[in-house]
PDB file of C-alpha atoms in Angstrom:
ATOM      1  CA  MET A   9      10.517  91.633  19.546  1.00 86.00           C
ATOM      2  CA  GLY A  10       8.537  89.070  21.293  1.00 91.00           C
ATOM      3  CA  PRO A  11       5.277  88.347  19.540  1.00 94.00           C
ATOM      4  CA  TRP A  12       6.250  90.617  16.689  1.00 94.00           C
ATOM      5  CA  THR A  13       9.171  88.114  15.799  1.00 92.00           C
ATOM      6  CA  ASN A  14       7.415  87.209  12.567  1.00 89.00           C
ATOM      7  CA  VAL A  15       7.908  90.506  11.070  1.00 90.00           C
ATOM      8  CA  ALA A  16      11.561  89.865  10.727  1.00 89.00           C
ATOM      9  CA  ASN A  17      10.845  87.445   8.068  1.00 86.00           C
ATOM     10  CA  GLN A  18      10.334  90.472   5.768  1.00 87.00           C
ATOM     11  CA  TRP A  19      13.403  92.224   7.023  1.00 88.00           C
ATOM     12  CA  PHE A  20      15.720  89.319   6.046  1.00 87.00           C
ATOM     13  CA  GLY A  21      13.827  87.596   3.400  1.00 84.00           C
ATOM     14  CA  HIS A  22      14.257  84.251   5.317  1.00 84.00           C
ATOM     15  CA  LYS A  23      12.045  81.880   7.151  1.00 85.00           C
ATOM     16  CA  LEU A  24      12.317  82.369  10.825  1.00 87.00           C
ATOM     17  CA  PRO A  25      10.681  80.103  13.542  1.00 89.00           C
ATOM     18  CA  THR A  26       6.979  81.030  13.755  1.00 90.00           C
ATOM     19  CA  ILE A  27       5.931  82.851  16.869  1.00 93.00           C
ATOM     20  CA  GLY A  28       2.316  83.274  17.716  1.00 93.00           C
ATOM     21  CA  ALA A  29       0.817  85.543  20.242  1.00 95.00           C
ATOM     22  CA  CYS A  30      -1.914  85.696  22.871  1.00 95.00           C
ATOM     23  CA  ARG A  31      -3.197  88.806  24.509  1.00 97.00           C
ATOM     24  CA  ALA A  32      -2.946  88.727  28.435  1.00 97.00           C
ATOM     25  CA  HIS A  33      -4.647  91.235  30.777  1.00 97.00           C
ATOM     26  CA  HIS A  34      -3.804  92.695  33.883  1.00 98.00           C
ATOM     27  CA  ILE A  35      -5.093  95.122  36.598  1.00 98.00           C
ATOM     28  CA  VAL A  36      -3.827  97.145  39.562  1.00 98.00           C
ATOM     29  CA  ILE A  37      -6.332  97.606  42.426  1.00 98.00           C
ATOM     30  CA  THR A  38      -6.288  99.348  45.832  1.00 98.00           C
ATOM     31  CA  PRO A  39      -7.827  97.379  48.331  1.00 97.00           C
ATOM     32  CA  SER A  40     -10.015  99.005  51.298  1.00 92.00           C
ATOM     33  CA  GLU A  41      -7.491  97.469  53.928  1.00 94.00           C
ATOM     34  CA  PRO A  42      -4.042  96.072  53.782  1.00 94.00           C
ATOM     35  CA  VAL A  43      -3.575  92.568  52.443  1.00 95.00           C
ATOM     36  CA  SER A  44      -0.706  90.137  53.405  1.00 94.00           C
ATOM     37  CA  ALA A  45       2.189  89.866  51.255  1.00 94.00           C
ATOM     38  CA  HIS A  46       1.337  86.454  49.851  1.00 95.00           C
ATOM     39  CA  ALA A  47       1.178  85.875  46.157  1.00 96.00           C
ATOM     40  CA  LEU A  48      -1.674  83.645  44.999  1.00 95.00           C
ATOM     41  CA  PHE A  49      -1.813  81.297  41.953  1.00 95.00           C
ATOM     42  CA  VAL A  50      -5.379  80.519  41.469  1.00 94.00           C
ATOM     43  CA  ASN A  51      -7.335  77.853  39.361  1.00 93.00           C
ATOM     44  CA  TYR A  52     -10.491  79.746  39.091  1.00 91.00           C
ATOM     45  CA  ARG A  53     -13.921  78.523  37.803  1.00 89.00           C
ATOM     46  CA  SER A  54     -17.055  80.497  37.480  1.00 81.00           C
ATOM     47  CA  LYS A  55     -20.002  81.150  35.166  1.00 81.00           C
ATOM     48  CA  ASP A  56     -17.640  83.691  33.495  1.00 70.00           C
ATOM     49  CA  GLY A  57     -15.236  80.951  32.524  1.00 72.00           C
ATOM     50  CA  ASN A  58     -12.074  79.209  33.723  1.00 79.00           C
ATOM     51  CA  ASP A  59      -8.875  81.115  34.189  1.00 88.00           C
ATOM     52  CA  ASN A  60      -5.650  80.940  36.266  1.00 93.00           C
ATOM     53  CA  PRO A  61      -5.238  84.399  37.524  1.00 95.00           C
ATOM     54  CA  GLU A  62      -2.120  85.391  39.583  1.00 96.00           C
ATOM     55  CA  VAL A  63      -2.428  87.781  42.554  1.00 97.00           C
ATOM     56  CA  TYR A  64       0.482  89.753  43.788  1.00 97.00           C
ATOM     57  CA  PRO A  65       0.388  92.281  46.649  1.00 97.00           C
ATOM     58  CA  ARG A  66       2.603  95.157  46.154  1.00 97.00           C
ATOM     59  CA  PRO A  67       4.836  97.125  48.776  1.00 96.00           C
ATOM     60  CA  ASP A  68       2.801 100.391  48.056  1.00 97.00           C
ATOM     61  CA  GLY A  69      -0.566  98.728  49.204  1.00 97.00           C
ATOM     62  CA  THR A  70      -1.843  98.034  45.728  1.00 98.00           C
ATOM     63  CA  VAL A  71      -2.547  94.582  44.262  1.00 98.00           C
ATOM     64  CA  TYR A  72      -1.617  93.397  40.805  1.00 98.00           C
ATOM     65  CA  ILE A  73      -3.866  90.750  39.298  1.00 98.00           C
ATOM     66  CA  CYS A  74      -3.036  89.049  35.902  1.00 97.00           C
ATOM     67  CA  GLY A  75      -4.538  86.388  33.735  1.00 93.00           C
ATOM     68  CA  ARG A  76      -7.461  86.349  31.331  1.00 92.00           C
ATOM     69  CA  THR A  77      -5.823  85.596  28.007  1.00 94.00           C
ATOM     70  CA  ASP A  78      -7.432  85.748  24.442  1.00 95.00           C
ATOM     71  CA  TYR A  79      -6.290  85.321  20.802  1.00 94.00           C
ATOM     72  CA  GLU A  80      -7.234  88.782  19.487  1.00 96.00           C
ATOM     73  CA  PRO A  81      -5.032  89.432  16.251  1.00 96.00           C
ATOM     74  CA  LEU A  82      -1.676  91.030  16.913  1.00 95.00           C
ATOM     75  CA  PRO A  83      -1.659  94.755  16.072  1.00 97.00           C
ATOM     76  CA  GLU A  84       0.828  96.250  14.045  1.00 94.00           C
ATOM     77  CA  HIS A  85       2.929  97.536  16.841  1.00 93.00           C
ATOM     78  CA  ALA A  86       2.930  97.577  20.789  1.00 93.00           C
ATOM     79  CA  GLY A  87       1.397 101.097  20.856  1.00 95.00           C
ATOM     80  CA  LEU A  88      -1.747  99.798  19.397  1.00 97.00           C
ATOM     81  CA  VAL A  89      -2.404  97.024  22.052  1.00 97.00           C
ATOM     82  CA  GLU A  90      -5.734  97.670  23.699  1.00 97.00           C
ATOM     83  CA  PRO A  91      -7.239  95.806  26.560  1.00 98.00           C
ATOM     84  CA  ASN A  92     -10.726  94.083  26.438  1.00 97.00           C
ATOM     85  CA  SER A  93     -12.746  95.782  29.022  1.00 97.00           C
ATOM     86  CA  GLU A  94     -14.752  92.759  30.008  1.00 95.00           C
ATOM     87  CA  SER A  95     -11.427  90.870  30.771  1.00 95.00           C
ATOM     88  CA  LEU A  96     -10.372  93.686  32.991  1.00 97.00           C
ATOM     89  CA  ASN A  97     -13.713  93.528  34.768  1.00 95.00           C
ATOM     90  CA  PHE A  98     -13.430  89.802  35.127  1.00 94.00           C
ATOM     91  CA  LEU A  99     -10.085  89.995  36.853  1.00 96.00           C
ATOM     92  CA  HIS A 100     -11.641  92.718  39.114  1.00 96.00           C
ATOM     93  CA  ARG A 101     -14.538  90.248  40.039  1.00 93.00           C
ATOM     94  CA  VAL A 102     -11.991  87.402  40.495  1.00 93.00           C
ATOM     95  CA  GLY A 103     -10.207  89.521  43.213  1.00 95.00           C
ATOM     96  CA  ALA A 104     -13.463  90.139  44.975  1.00 95.00           C
ATOM     97  CA  ASN A 105     -14.542  86.513  44.780  1.00 92.00           C
ATOM     98  CA  ILE A 106     -11.190  85.016  46.149  1.00 91.00           C
ATOM     99  CA  SER A 107     -10.746  87.528  48.866  1.00 93.00           C
ATOM    100  CA  SER A 108     -13.135  89.545  50.883  1.00 93.00           C
ATOM    101  CA  THR A 109     -10.489  92.096  51.502  1.00 93.00           C
ATOM    102  CA  LEU A 110     -10.255  92.652  47.872  1.00 96.00           C
ATOM    103  CA  GLU A 111     -14.157  93.064  47.517  1.00 94.00           C
ATOM    104  CA  GLY A 112     -14.926  96.824  47.022  1.00 93.00           C
ATOM    105  CA  SER A 113     -11.368  97.553  45.945  1.00 96.00           C
ATOM    106  CA  LYS A 114     -10.778 100.504  43.648  1.00 97.00           C
ATOM    107  CA  LEU A 115      -9.581  99.650  40.075  1.00 97.00           C
ATOM    108  CA  GLU A 116      -6.605 101.969  39.457  1.00 98.00           C
ATOM    109  CA  THR A 117      -5.593 100.741  36.016  1.00 98.00           C
ATOM    110  CA  GLY A 118      -5.871  97.965  33.589  1.00 98.00           C
ATOM    111  CA  HIS A 119      -3.702  97.091  30.545  1.00 98.00           C
ATOM    112  CA  ALA A 120      -3.105  94.166  28.169  1.00 98.00           C
ATOM    113  CA  CYS A 121       0.091  92.725  26.526  1.00 96.00           C
ATOM    114  CA  TYR A 122       0.975  90.016  24.035  1.00 97.00           C
ATOM    115  CA  LEU A 123       2.957  87.018  24.952  1.00 96.00           C
ATOM    116  CA  PRO A 124       5.231  85.481  22.328  1.00 96.00           C
ATOM    117  CA  LEU A 125       4.008  81.795  21.919  1.00 94.00           C
ATOM    118  CA  PRO A 126       6.207  79.485  19.822  1.00 91.00           C
ATOM    119  CA  GLU A 127       4.346  76.703  17.989  1.00 86.00           C
ATOM    120  CA  ASN A 128       5.639  73.890  20.209  1.00 87.00           C
ATOM    121  CA  ASN A 129       5.874  75.989  23.501  1.00 91.00           C
ATOM    122  CA  VAL A 130       9.764  75.880  23.395  1.00 94.00           C
ATOM    123  CA  PRO A 131      11.765  79.109  22.783  1.00 95.00           C
ATOM    124  CA  ALA A 132      13.899  79.267  19.548  1.00 94.00           C
ATOM    125  CA  ILE A 133      17.635  80.172  20.618  1.00 96.00           C
ATOM    126  CA  GLY A 134      20.478  79.988  18.210  1.00 95.00           C
ATOM    127  CA  LEU A 135      21.678  80.342  14.671  1.00 94.00           C
ATOM    128  CA  ILE A 136      19.139  80.364  11.965  1.00 92.00           C
ATOM    129  CA  PRO A 137      20.141  77.654   9.388  1.00 91.00           C
ATOM    130  CA  ASN A 138      20.848  78.378   5.593  1.00 87.00           C
ATOM    131  CA  TYR A 139      20.905  82.250   5.953  1.00 88.00           C
ATOM    132  CA  HIS A 140      23.581  83.988   3.719  1.00 84.00           C
ATOM    133  CA  GLY A 141      25.266  85.343   6.739  1.00 80.00           C
ATOM    134  CA  LYS A 142      25.041  84.738  10.345  1.00 89.00           C
ATOM    135  CA  LEU A 143      21.530  85.360  11.943  1.00 92.00           C
ATOM    136  CA  TYR A 144      20.782  84.541  15.357  1.00 94.00           C
ATOM    137  CA  ILE A 145      17.430  84.453  17.256  1.00 94.00           C
ATOM    138  CA  ALA A 146      16.169  84.122  20.888  1.00 95.00           C
ATOM    139  CA  ALA A 147      12.353  84.168  20.837  1.00 95.00           C
ATOM    140  CA  GLY A 148       9.314  82.787  21.982  1.00 94.00           C
ATOM    141  CA  HIS A 149       9.782  82.741  25.856  1.00 95.00           C
ATOM    142  CA  SER A 150       6.079  83.394  26.538  1.00 93.00           C
ATOM    143  CA  CYS A 151       5.478  84.953  30.000  1.00 91.00           C
ATOM    144  CA  TRP A 152       9.026  83.755  31.088  1.00 90.00           C
ATOM    145  CA  GLY A 153      10.995  86.191  28.919  1.00 90.00           C
ATOM    146  CA  ILE A 154      11.823  88.611  31.588  1.00 89.00           C
ATOM    147  CA  LEU A 155      13.035  85.851  33.825  1.00 93.00           C
ATOM    148  CA  ASN A 156      14.935  83.930  31.215  1.00 94.00           C
ATOM    149  CA  ALA A 157      16.401  86.761  29.538  1.00 94.00           C
ATOM    150  CA  PRO A 158      19.803  87.064  31.406  1.00 96.00           C
ATOM    151  CA  ALA A 159      20.441  83.275  30.846  1.00 96.00           C
ATOM    152  CA  THR A 160      19.341  83.440  27.256  1.00 96.00           C
ATOM    153  CA  GLY A 161      21.452  86.448  26.626  1.00 96.00           C
ATOM    154  CA  LYS A 162      24.427  85.103  28.227  1.00 97.00           C
ATOM    155  CA  ASN A 163      24.268  81.709  26.332  1.00 97.00           C
ATOM    156  CA  LEU A 164      23.431  83.347  23.033  1.00 97.00           C
ATOM    157  CA  ALA A 165      26.402  85.690  23.395  1.00 97.00           C
ATOM    158  CA  GLU A 166      28.657  82.765  24.129  1.00 97.00           C
ATOM    159  CA  LEU A 167      27.248  81.077  21.070  1.00 96.00           C
ATOM    160  CA  ILE A 168      27.933  84.115  18.841  1.00 96.00           C
ATOM    161  CA  VAL A 169      31.359  84.792  20.219  1.00 96.00           C
ATOM    162  CA  HIS A 170      32.782  81.225  20.887  1.00 96.00           C
ATOM    163  CA  GLY A 171      30.547  78.961  18.655  1.00 94.00           C
ATOM    164  CA  ASN A 172      29.182  77.064  21.696  1.00 94.00           C
ATOM    165  CA  SER A 173      27.606  77.932  25.030  1.00 96.00           C
ATOM    166  CA  ALA A 174      27.944  76.746  28.657  1.00 94.00           C
ATOM    167  CA  ILE A 175      24.635  74.819  28.207  1.00 95.00           C
ATOM    168  CA  ASP A 176      23.376  72.571  25.518  1.00 96.00           C
ATOM    169  CA  LEU A 177      21.078  74.781  23.382  1.00 96.00           C
ATOM    170  CA  SER A 178      19.995  71.974  20.931  1.00 96.00           C
ATOM    171  CA  PRO A 179      16.619  71.650  22.589  1.00 96.00           C
ATOM    172  CA  PHE A 180      16.094  75.260  21.395  1.00 95.00           C
ATOM    173  CA  ASP A 181      17.725  74.877  17.926  1.00 95.00           C
ATOM    174  CA  PRO A 182      15.773  77.218  15.457  1.00 93.00           C
ATOM    175  CA  ALA A 183      16.184  74.675  12.866  1.00 92.00           C
ATOM    176  CA  LYS A 184      13.653  72.502  14.582  1.00 90.00           C
ATOM    177  CA  PHE A 185      10.911  75.209  14.286  1.00 86.00           C
ATOM    178  CA  ILE A 186      11.327  76.219  10.721  1.00 85.00           C
TER     179      ILE A 186
END
């Protein structure tokens, strides 16, 4: 559910950890000439503002650039997520400014997504306390959700089946966030 985790409060009639959201933007561009396969993690400052864009060349010759977040309110569902065109244009300018090879690149597409942000920047993983049955949660991984999903799923499954997991999940205990 990611940034929409708070909707589950209505389903269960029980308080769950609060998961906020920020909107992140990304573009795909086609450079005028091939680029090296090196990813860039940039601390970028300009008159347009500060940002930490990431640049990822792809095997098909395109380049993926992400960054430029904002706190536009979360829409009702993911199908309603719309990017901010100025943020997409900003990322395109960043590409041109950090690499002459990306200058004049063709903007292929641009999108936005919402990242789930827990209040304390720590995901909630485990059993929800004081619920009339057993209710488990794994939410709030921010941009690391896809990377951490296998380990989170494995340890949450162990917790559900065996009552404990291979690692100490106490730092992620949902009771700390409610």
